[in-house]
Short mmCIF file of C-alpha atoms in Angstrom, two decimals:
data_model
loop_
_atom_site.label_atom_id
_atom_site.label_comp_id
_atom_site.label_asym_id
_atom_site.label_seq_id
_atom_site.Cartn_x
_atom_site.Cartn_y
_atom_site.Cartn_z
CA UNK I 294 -11.90 0.23 37.65
CA UNK I 295 -8.33 2.00 37.29
CA UNK I 296 -5.47 -0.12 38.87
CA UNK I 297 -2.29 2.02 39.47
CA UNK I 298 -0.34 -0.81 39.25
CA UNK I 299 -0.97 -2.51 36.78
CA UNK I 300 0.28 -0.27 34.09
CA UNK I 301 2.29 3.13 34.69
CA UNK I 302 0.95 6.22 33.75
CA UNK I 303 1.41 8.25 30.74
CA UNK I 304 3.44 11.06 31.03
CA UNK I 305 1.59 14.50 29.83
CA UNK I 306 4.61 16.66 29.21
CA UNK I 307 6.18 17.94 25.89
CA UNK I 308 9.31 17.18 25.12
CA UNK I 309 11.01 19.46 27.67
CA UNK I 310 8.90 18.56 30.38
CA UNK I 311 9.11 14.83 29.64
CA UNK I 312 13.07 15.56 30.15
CA UNK I 313 12.27 17.23 33.49
CA UNK I 314 9.85 14.92 34.76
CA UNK I 315 12.43 12.00 33.91
CA UNK I 316 15.65 13.63 35.36
CA UNK I 317 13.59 14.28 38.82
CA UNK I 318 11.94 11.00 38.92
CA UNK I 319 15.53 9.75 38.64
CA UNK I 320 16.80 12.25 40.92
CA UNK I 321 14.54 10.65 43.78
CA UNK I 322 15.45 7.25 42.90
CA UNK I 323 18.65 7.91 43.41
CA UNK I 324 18.69 9.67 46.83
CA UNK I 325 16.21 7.94 48.21
CA UNK I 326 17.55 4.46 46.68
CA UNK I 327 13.69 3.76 46.15
CA UNK I 328 11.42 2.37 43.69
CA UNK I 329 8.10 1.09 42.16
CA UNK I 330 7.21 -2.12 44.45
CA UNK I 331 6.43 -5.04 41.74
CA UNK I 332 2.88 -6.46 43.14
CA UNK I 333 3.45 -10.10 41.75
CA UNK I 334 4.72 -13.21 43.08
CA UNK I 335 7.17 -15.09 40.43
CA UNK I 336 4.88 -12.90 37.40
CA UNK I 337 1.26 -13.57 39.24
CA UNK I 338 0.62 -9.86 39.21
CA UNK I 339 -2.44 -8.93 41.47
CA UNK I 340 -4.70 -7.74 38.42
CA UNK I 341 -4.38 -10.58 36.67
CA UNK I 342 -7.72 -12.68 34.87
CA UNK I 343 -7.41 -16.47 35.20
CA UNK I 344 -5.99 -17.13 31.44
CA UNK I 345 -3.64 -14.93 31.86
CA UNK I 346 -2.85 -16.79 35.49
CA UNK I 347 -2.85 -19.89 33.65
CA UNK I 348 -0.48 -18.72 30.53
CA UNK I 349 1.97 -17.69 32.53
CA UNK I 350 2.07 -20.69 35.24
CA UNK I 351 2.18 -22.96 31.46
CA UNK I 352 5.46 -20.92 30.79
CA UNK I 353 7.09 -21.18 34.37
CA UNK I 354 6.34 -24.71 34.48
CA UNK I 355 4.97 -27.14 31.35
CA UNK I 356 4.46 -30.10 33.19
CA UNK I 357 3.02 -28.72 36.31
CA UNK I 358 -0.67 -29.12 37.03
CA UNK I 359 -3.88 -26.50 38.05
CA UNK I 360 -7.33 -26.76 38.50
CA UNK I 361 -9.53 -23.97 38.77
CA UNK I 362 -13.14 -23.37 39.98
CA UNK I 363 -15.59 -20.88 38.59
CA UNK I 364 -18.90 -19.43 40.41
CA UNK I 365 -22.21 -19.21 38.99
CA UNK I 366 -24.98 -16.73 38.62
CA UNK I 367 -29.09 -17.93 38.75
CA UNK I 368 -29.10 -16.92 35.04
CA UNK I 369 -25.75 -18.97 33.64
CA UNK I 370 -22.92 -16.44 33.62
CA UNK I 371 -20.06 -17.62 35.16
CA UNK I 372 -16.63 -16.23 36.62
CA UNK I 373 -13.41 -18.03 38.05
CA UNK I 374 -13.71 -17.39 42.03
CA UNK I 375 -10.24 -19.56 42.38
CA UNK I 376 -7.37 -21.87 41.50
CA UNK I 377 -4.67 -23.29 42.32
CA UNK I 378 -1.23 -25.81 41.09
CA UNK I 379 0.42 -28.29 41.99
CA UNK I 380 4.45 -29.22 40.67
CA UNK I 381 6.04 -31.99 41.53
CA UNK I 382 9.81 -32.73 39.90
CA UNK I 383 8.98 -36.73 40.16
CA UNK I 384 11.53 -37.30 37.37
CA UNK I 385 13.65 -36.50 40.60
CA UNK I 386 12.71 -38.06 43.46
CA UNK I 387 16.00 -37.85 45.37
CA UNK I 388 16.46 -34.35 43.89
CA UNK I 389 12.80 -33.09 43.95
CA UNK I 390 11.43 -29.90 43.75
CA UNK I 391 7.99 -28.94 45.50
CA UNK I 392 5.59 -26.16 44.55
CA UNK I 393 1.81 -25.15 45.29
CA UNK I 394 0.32 -21.90 44.43
CA UNK I 395 -3.10 -20.60 44.65
CA UNK I 396 -5.34 -17.65 43.25
CA UNK I 397 -7.91 -15.96 44.46
CA UNK I 398 -10.26 -13.75 42.37
CA UNK I 399 -12.85 -10.84 41.95
CA UNK I 400 -16.68 -11.35 40.19
CA UNK I 401 -17.38 -10.10 37.08
CA UNK I 402 -18.37 -6.44 37.42
CA UNK I 403 -14.92 -5.93 38.88
CA UNK I 404 -13.00 -7.40 36.03
CA UNK I 405 -12.78 -11.02 37.51
CA UNK I 406 -8.91 -9.91 38.67
CA UNK I 407 -6.21 -11.51 40.41
CA UNK I 408 -6.67 -9.94 44.35
CA UNK I 409 -4.89 -12.81 46.08
CA UNK I 410 -1.74 -15.55 45.43
CA UNK I 411 0.78 -17.36 48.13
CA UNK I 412 3.40 -19.37 47.10
CA UNK I 413 5.22 -22.32 48.59
CA UNK I 414 7.74 -23.72 46.96
CA UNK I 415 10.81 -26.39 48.53
CA UNK I 416 13.85 -26.18 46.82
CA UNK I 417 15.50 -28.63 45.03
CA UNK I 418 18.90 -30.20 47.64
CA UNK I 419 21.18 -30.10 45.39
CA UNK I 420 19.95 -26.22 44.28
CA UNK I 421 19.32 -24.20 47.84
CA UNK I 422 20.07 -20.73 47.77
CA UNK I 423 21.45 -18.86 50.83
CA UNK I 424 18.05 -17.37 53.26
CA UNK I 425 20.42 -14.09 53.04
CA UNK I 426 19.93 -13.97 49.42
CA UNK I 427 16.21 -14.39 48.98
CA UNK I 428 15.40 -11.97 51.42
CA UNK I 429 17.74 -9.21 49.60
CA UNK I 430 15.96 -10.65 46.31
CA UNK I 431 12.57 -9.49 48.52
CA UNK I 432 14.09 -5.92 49.43
CA UNK I 433 15.10 -6.01 45.60
CA UNK I 434 11.30 -6.39 44.57
CA UNK I 435 9.21 -4.62 47.29
CA UNK I 436 11.11 -2.54 48.92
CA UNK I 437 11.94 -2.20 52.27
CA UNK I 438 10.34 -4.10 54.36
CA UNK I 439 7.13 -3.03 57.09
CA UNK I 440 9.35 -5.60 59.51
CA UNK I 441 11.32 -8.24 59.30
CA UNK I 442 13.05 -10.75 61.78
CA UNK I 443 16.35 -12.53 60.47
CA UNK I 444 18.14 -15.45 62.51
CA UNK I 445 20.51 -18.39 62.00
CA UNK I 446 18.24 -20.60 59.74
CA UNK I 447 16.11 -18.44 58.35
CA UNK I 448 14.32 -14.98 57.52
CA UNK I 449 10.54 -13.33 57.78
CA UNK I 450 9.41 -10.04 56.57
CA UNK I 451 6.39 -8.34 55.71
CA UNK I 452 5.23 -4.89 53.70
CA UNK I 453 2.11 -3.17 53.88
CA UNK I 454 0.80 -0.70 51.54
CA UNK I 455 -1.80 1.86 51.87
CA UNK I 456 -1.48 2.93 48.35
CA UNK I 457 0.23 1.29 45.18
CA UNK I 458 1.92 4.01 44.61
CA UNK I 459 3.84 4.62 48.12
CA UNK I 460 6.97 3.18 49.80
CA UNK I 461 5.97 0.70 52.57
CA UNK I 462 4.65 2.13 56.32
CA UNK I 463 6.71 0.92 59.28
CA UNK I 464 5.17 -1.35 61.98
CA UNK I 465 5.83 -2.26 65.19
CA UNK I 466 4.37 -5.41 65.38
CA UNK I 467 3.56 -8.34 62.58
CA UNK I 468 -0.52 -7.72 61.29
CA UNK I 469 -2.49 -11.51 60.44
CA UNK I 470 -3.90 -10.33 57.10
CA UNK I 471 -2.67 -13.46 55.04
CA UNK I 472 -3.84 -16.18 57.21
CA UNK I 473 -2.62 -20.02 56.24
CA UNK I 474 -5.67 -21.41 57.42
CA UNK I 475 -8.17 -19.14 55.57
CA UNK I 476 -7.08 -18.09 52.53
CA UNK I 477 -9.77 -16.81 50.11
CA UNK I 478 -12.27 -19.21 48.15
CA UNK I 479 -13.09 -15.52 45.73
CA UNK I 480 -14.61 -12.28 46.69
CA UNK I 481 -17.45 -13.65 48.91
CA UNK I 482 -19.26 -12.34 51.58
CA UNK I 483 -17.03 -13.44 54.06
CA UNK I 484 -13.81 -12.21 52.79
CA UNK I 485 -15.69 -8.27 51.76
CA UNK I 486 -16.93 -8.73 54.75
CA UNK I 487 -13.53 -8.77 56.23
CA UNK I 488 -12.09 -6.51 53.71
CA UNK I 489 -14.10 -3.64 55.03
CA UNK I 490 -12.87 -3.88 58.69
CA UNK I 491 -8.99 -4.48 57.17
CA UNK I 492 -8.62 -1.94 54.44
CA UNK I 493 -6.97 0.34 56.08
CA UNK I 494 -5.64 -1.81 58.38
CA UNK I 495 -4.05 -4.28 56.09
CA UNK I 496 -3.58 -2.01 52.67
CA UNK I 497 -1.68 -4.20 50.09
CA UNK I 498 -0.24 -6.83 52.74
CA UNK I 499 2.87 -9.07 51.25
CA UNK I 500 4.51 -11.69 53.33
CA UNK I 501 7.43 -13.76 52.88
CA UNK I 502 8.82 -16.76 55.01
CA UNK I 503 12.20 -18.74 54.39
CA UNK I 504 12.92 -21.34 56.13
CA UNK I 505 16.75 -23.17 56.10
CA UNK I 506 19.19 -24.02 58.83
CA UNK I 507 22.72 -22.80 60.47
CA UNK I 508 24.76 -23.87 57.45
CA UNK I 509 23.15 -20.49 55.92
CA UNK I 510 20.84 -22.40 52.64
CA UNK I 511 17.43 -22.25 52.45
CA UNK I 512 14.99 -25.35 52.14
CA UNK I 513 11.64 -23.83 51.01
CA UNK I 514 10.12 -20.62 51.19
CA UNK I 515 6.51 -19.71 52.18
CA UNK I 516 5.17 -16.32 50.32
CA UNK I 517 1.56 -14.29 50.04
CA UNK I 518 -0.15 -11.41 48.50
CA UNK I 519 -3.35 -9.98 49.12
CA UNK I 520 -4.60 -6.74 47.51
CA UNK I 521 -7.16 -5.34 50.88
CA UNK I 522 -7.61 -2.54 49.40
CA UNK I 523 -10.22 -2.24 46.49
CA UNK I 524 -11.72 -5.77 48.02
CA UNK I 525 -15.16 -3.41 49.26
CA UNK I 526 -15.54 -1.53 46.01
CA UNK I 527 -15.48 -4.24 43.88
CA UNK I 528 -17.54 -6.53 46.10
CA UNK I 529 -20.54 -3.54 45.39
CA UNK I 530 -19.59 -3.78 41.92
CA UNK I 531 -19.18 -7.59 41.62
CA UNK I 532 -22.93 -7.31 43.52
CA UNK I 533 -24.23 -4.48 41.31
CA UNK I 534 -23.30 -6.36 38.12
CA UNK I 535 -25.15 -9.41 39.15
CA UNK I 536 -28.47 -7.37 39.76
CA UNK I 537 -28.72 -6.07 36.56
CA UNK I 538 -27.45 -9.43 35.31
CA UNK I 539 -30.66 -11.16 37.20
CA UNK I 540 -32.86 -8.78 36.47
CA UNK I 541 -32.30 -8.27 33.12
CA UNK I 542 -32.98 -12.15 32.82
CA UNK I 543 -36.38 -12.03 34.79
CA UNK I 544 -37.33 -9.18 32.24
CA UNK I 545 -36.75 -11.66 29.28
CA UNK I 546 -37.86 -15.20 31.58
CA UNK I 547 -41.70 -13.24 32.29
CA UNK I 548 -42.17 -12.79 29.31
CA UNK I 549 -41.65 -15.61 27.16
CA UNK I 550 -42.34 -17.84 30.22
CA UNK I 551 -45.15 -21.07 29.92
CA UNK I 552 -48.74 -20.82 31.70
CA UNK I 553 -49.29 -21.57 34.51
CA UNK I 554 -50.11 -25.27 35.05
CA UNK I 555 -53.86 -25.87 35.82
CA UNK I 556 -54.77 -26.15 39.26
#
């Protein structure tokens, strides 16, 4: 299944056409100030598999802890359904940095890919950035938010994309598209059922909360990203794949099973 945000579309022009296309894109960017949003949190990009997520995490946090849970079909196939990480800089207890991340993946039929990620980061007291610099970095990364709110002690913003190649839509009120207590455990019946109702409403949704104090410095951030757009299609592909695997195992097993016992 193609994910248009995972890699750029190739140019299909000749030499002159390619230059024209490049100038047209640059002109549009300069005219609007827009750019393609990056659909990742700290390099954890939607569409990654679990091995890629672990590799990225080990690159960022060589001493961090992580745990991933697998689900299994009756015929034996396994896949990573979800994962979490934990990092505490215990070497500096009086100046500690703390980070926690969560991940949720689709099943085998749709590529076992990352579709939701959350990050909670508490800054080292001696290295606190400003709340305004974090907000500005988020706008640089994801584009102008759909809705936002800033005050003396923090900032909040959300982005809703109805397509991965379009700017975020404007919203008049927040959407409850990523709950803090119901982060998905994987692409199961519950998550797919919610996605069937929320795909158009939530789209690809990003939320950022920055908490700080009146001095202008931030204490922590809480970020989450979830792609509702593809989940129903992915769930159908996962179910079809699971059915094929189970049917193949059934055909094999019925042909080589032991005889029934004497009754």
